[in-house]
Every structure is written in structure tokens, then in C-alpha cells.
Tab-separated table of C-alpha atoms in Angstrom:
chain	number	residue	atom	x	y	z
A	279	UNK	CA	-0.047	-0.002	-0.054
A	280	UNK	CA	1.074	3.675	-0.804
A	281	UNK	CA	2.159	5.614	2.186
A	282	UNK	CA	-0.449	8.551	3.041
A	283	UNK	CA	0.706	12.075	4.136
A	284	UNK	CA	-0.065	12.608	7.891
A	285	UNK	CA	-3.781	13.983	8.362
A	286	UNK	CA	-5.038	12.364	5.305
A	287	UNK	CA	-8.880	11.690	5.470
A	288	UNK	CA	-9.890	8.370	3.773
A	289	UNK	CA	-13.224	6.985	3.104
A	290	UNK	CA	-13.804	3.376	2.553
A	291	UNK	CA	-16.722	2.241	0.303
A	292	UNK	CA	-17.556	-1.546	-0.383
A	293	UNK	CA	-20.214	-3.041	-2.615
A	294	UNK	CA	-21.570	-6.529	-1.702
A	295	UNK	CA	-20.539	-7.352	-5.438
A	296	UNK	CA	-17.029	-6.189	-5.196
A	297	UNK	CA	-16.093	-8.598	-2.225
A	298	UNK	CA	-15.375	-12.235	-2.763
A	299	UNK	CA	-16.697	-14.235	0.133
A	300	UNK	CA	-13.944	-16.794	-0.528
A	301	UNK	CA	-11.191	-13.956	-0.290
A	302	UNK	CA	-9.063	-13.682	2.723
A	303	UNK	CA	-9.923	-10.196	3.096
A	304	UNK	CA	-13.543	-10.807	2.996
A	305	UNK	CA	-13.857	-9.692	6.657
A	306	UNK	CA	-13.543	-6.554	5.219
A	307	UNK	CA	-17.205	-6.758	4.424
A	308	UNK	CA	-17.626	-5.664	8.194
A	309	UNK	CA	-16.062	-2.181	7.515
A	310	UNK	CA	-18.631	-0.675	5.451
A	311	UNK	CA	-18.093	2.705	6.641
A	312	UNK	CA	-19.830	4.897	4.137
A	313	UNK	CA	-22.228	4.118	1.277
A	314	UNK	CA	-23.470	6.498	-1.031
A	315	UNK	CA	-26.798	6.676	-2.829
A	316	UNK	CA	-27.892	8.936	-6.027
A	317	UNK	CA	-30.841	10.915	-5.990
A	318	UNK	CA	-32.219	12.320	-9.128
A	319	UNK	CA	-34.461	15.485	-8.856
A	320	UNK	CA	-36.164	17.942	-10.719
A	321	UNK	CA	-33.961	21.228	-11.016
A	322	UNK	CA	-36.716	23.572	-10.871
A	323	UNK	CA	-38.039	21.711	-7.421
A	324	UNK	CA	-34.663	22.752	-5.597
A	325	UNK	CA	-33.947	26.208	-6.254
A	326	UNK	CA	-33.510	27.597	-2.522
A	327	UNK	CA	-31.959	26.840	0.324
A	328	UNK	CA	-34.967	25.908	2.064
A	329	UNK	CA	-35.688	23.153	-0.590
A	330	UNK	CA	-32.105	21.886	-0.449
A	331	UNK	CA	-32.788	21.689	3.338
A	332	UNK	CA	-35.855	19.916	2.875
A	333	UNK	CA	-34.357	17.291	0.682
A	334	UNK	CA	-31.515	16.902	3.092
A	335	UNK	CA	-33.829	16.058	5.817
A	336	UNK	CA	-36.013	13.628	4.229
A	337	UNK	CA	-32.700	11.684	3.500
A	338	UNK	CA	-31.691	11.653	7.068
A	339	UNK	CA	-34.638	9.929	8.135
A	340	UNK	CA	-32.852	6.929	6.750
A	341	UNK	CA	-29.862	7.468	9.277
A	342	UNK	CA	-26.694	9.412	9.674
A	343	UNK	CA	-25.719	11.581	6.666
A	344	UNK	CA	-21.969	12.164	6.344
A	345	UNK	CA	-21.844	13.894	3.193
A	346	UNK	CA	-24.611	15.820	0.643
A	347	UNK	CA	-23.321	17.118	-2.453
A	348	UNK	CA	-25.527	18.375	-5.537
A	349	UNK	CA	-23.661	18.026	-8.789
A	350	UNK	CA	-23.304	20.914	-11.191
A	351	UNK	CA	-22.862	21.271	-14.947
A	352	UNK	CA	-19.069	22.151	-15.517
A	353	UNK	CA	-20.238	24.516	-18.049
A	354	UNK	CA	-22.639	26.986	-16.520
A	355	UNK	CA	-22.098	25.869	-12.817
A	356	UNK	CA	-26.000	25.373	-12.427
A	357	UNK	CA	-27.320	22.395	-10.473
A	358	UNK	CA	-27.526	19.139	-12.896
A	359	UNK	CA	-30.825	17.671	-11.057
A	360	UNK	CA	-28.567	14.989	-9.303
A	361	UNK	CA	-27.325	14.867	-5.783
A	362	UNK	CA	-25.114	12.371	-3.902
A	363	UNK	CA	-25.812	11.300	-0.401
A	364	UNK	CA	-23.542	9.240	1.774
A	365	UNK	CA	-24.422	7.227	5.098
A	366	UNK	CA	-22.604	6.587	7.881
A	367	UNK	CA	-23.928	3.076	7.670
A	368	UNK	CA	-24.116	0.733	4.965
A	369	UNK	CA	-27.735	-0.303	6.158
A	370	UNK	CA	-28.954	3.320	6.344
A	371	UNK	CA	-28.250	3.576	2.593
A	372	UNK	CA	-29.831	0.344	1.856
A	373	UNK	CA	-32.982	1.561	3.670
A	374	UNK	CA	-33.026	4.769	1.560
A	375	UNK	CA	-32.792	2.933	-1.684
A	376	UNK	CA	-35.304	0.416	-0.722
A	377	UNK	CA	-38.161	2.608	-1.891
A	378	UNK	CA	-36.888	3.972	-5.481
A	379	UNK	CA	-39.629	6.606	-6.011
A	380	UNK	CA	-40.074	8.891	-2.933
A	381	UNK	CA	-41.636	12.040	-2.567
A	382	UNK	CA	-40.148	15.081	-0.375
A	383	UNK	CA	-42.194	17.216	1.727
A	384	UNK	CA	-41.199	20.749	1.545
A	385	UNK	CA	-40.290	21.077	-2.208
A	386	UNK	CA	-42.748	22.886	-4.557
A	387	UNK	CA	-46.043	20.803	-5.058
A	388	UNK	CA	-45.512	19.749	-8.785
A	389	UNK	CA	-41.941	18.851	-7.861
A	390	UNK	CA	-41.915	16.715	-4.731
A	391	UNK	CA	-40.985	13.324	-6.597
A	392	UNK	CA	-37.435	11.800	-6.499
A	393	UNK	CA	-35.576	8.863	-7.592
A	394	UNK	CA	-33.278	7.204	-5.105
A	395	UNK	CA	-30.705	4.493	-6.486
A	396	UNK	CA	-27.513	3.264	-5.296
A	397	UNK	CA	-24.211	4.774	-6.830
A	398	UNK	CA	-22.436	2.731	-9.357
């Protein structure tokens, strides 16, 4: 393994499919520290900080959120309609994607629908 500089922050992510149960490092399966899900939303539905916080609060009901980031178009720097949410526990993320189509209270009425899936 490469030597990391002091004070380097590392986030480990594991997918079930990536681990071979016959592998000697299969015990790393218990080290599921973070898991990220993808939230697809309507760009028009999240225009204000209040709307962003409504989405965050909705995702927090599944567990401890460690990271919440909206993706932006690299050309015009506007939101692309996608957000990444990382959870502290794998099972929290699993619960978040159990119901793919979800409705978020606090967003404009016609834009309450979001689509949640696993990050690939």
C-alpha cells in the first residue's frame, strides 16, 4: 500500500458485489464505513436553501448523513438535477434505496418526486 501523508482523510466504500466471500480479505465486509446513494430530482424543484434543506432532512430519516452534495454542470455551474448522499452505515443507505420513487415534503408541489438509487 502507498504511504499516505499525515492527516489524510480516507473514506472506505464497499459494494457487496465487489467482495469475494472466499477471499481472505472478505472480513473487510464488516468495514462498511460509508455508502453513497444517488438522488435524481427536478432542477426546478430545488431552487432555494430551504428546498435543499428539505431534501437533506428527507434523506436523514434513513440514518446519519456524512456527505450531501449537489452535482453541477461544469459549463454553466448550475445544478444538474442529481445529488449524492453518503451515509455512515451501509444499512442506512440500503434503507434509503429500498423505495426508489419517493416524495419529499417541503418541495414545490409539482416537484416533490425524487428517484433514489445506488451509486455505481
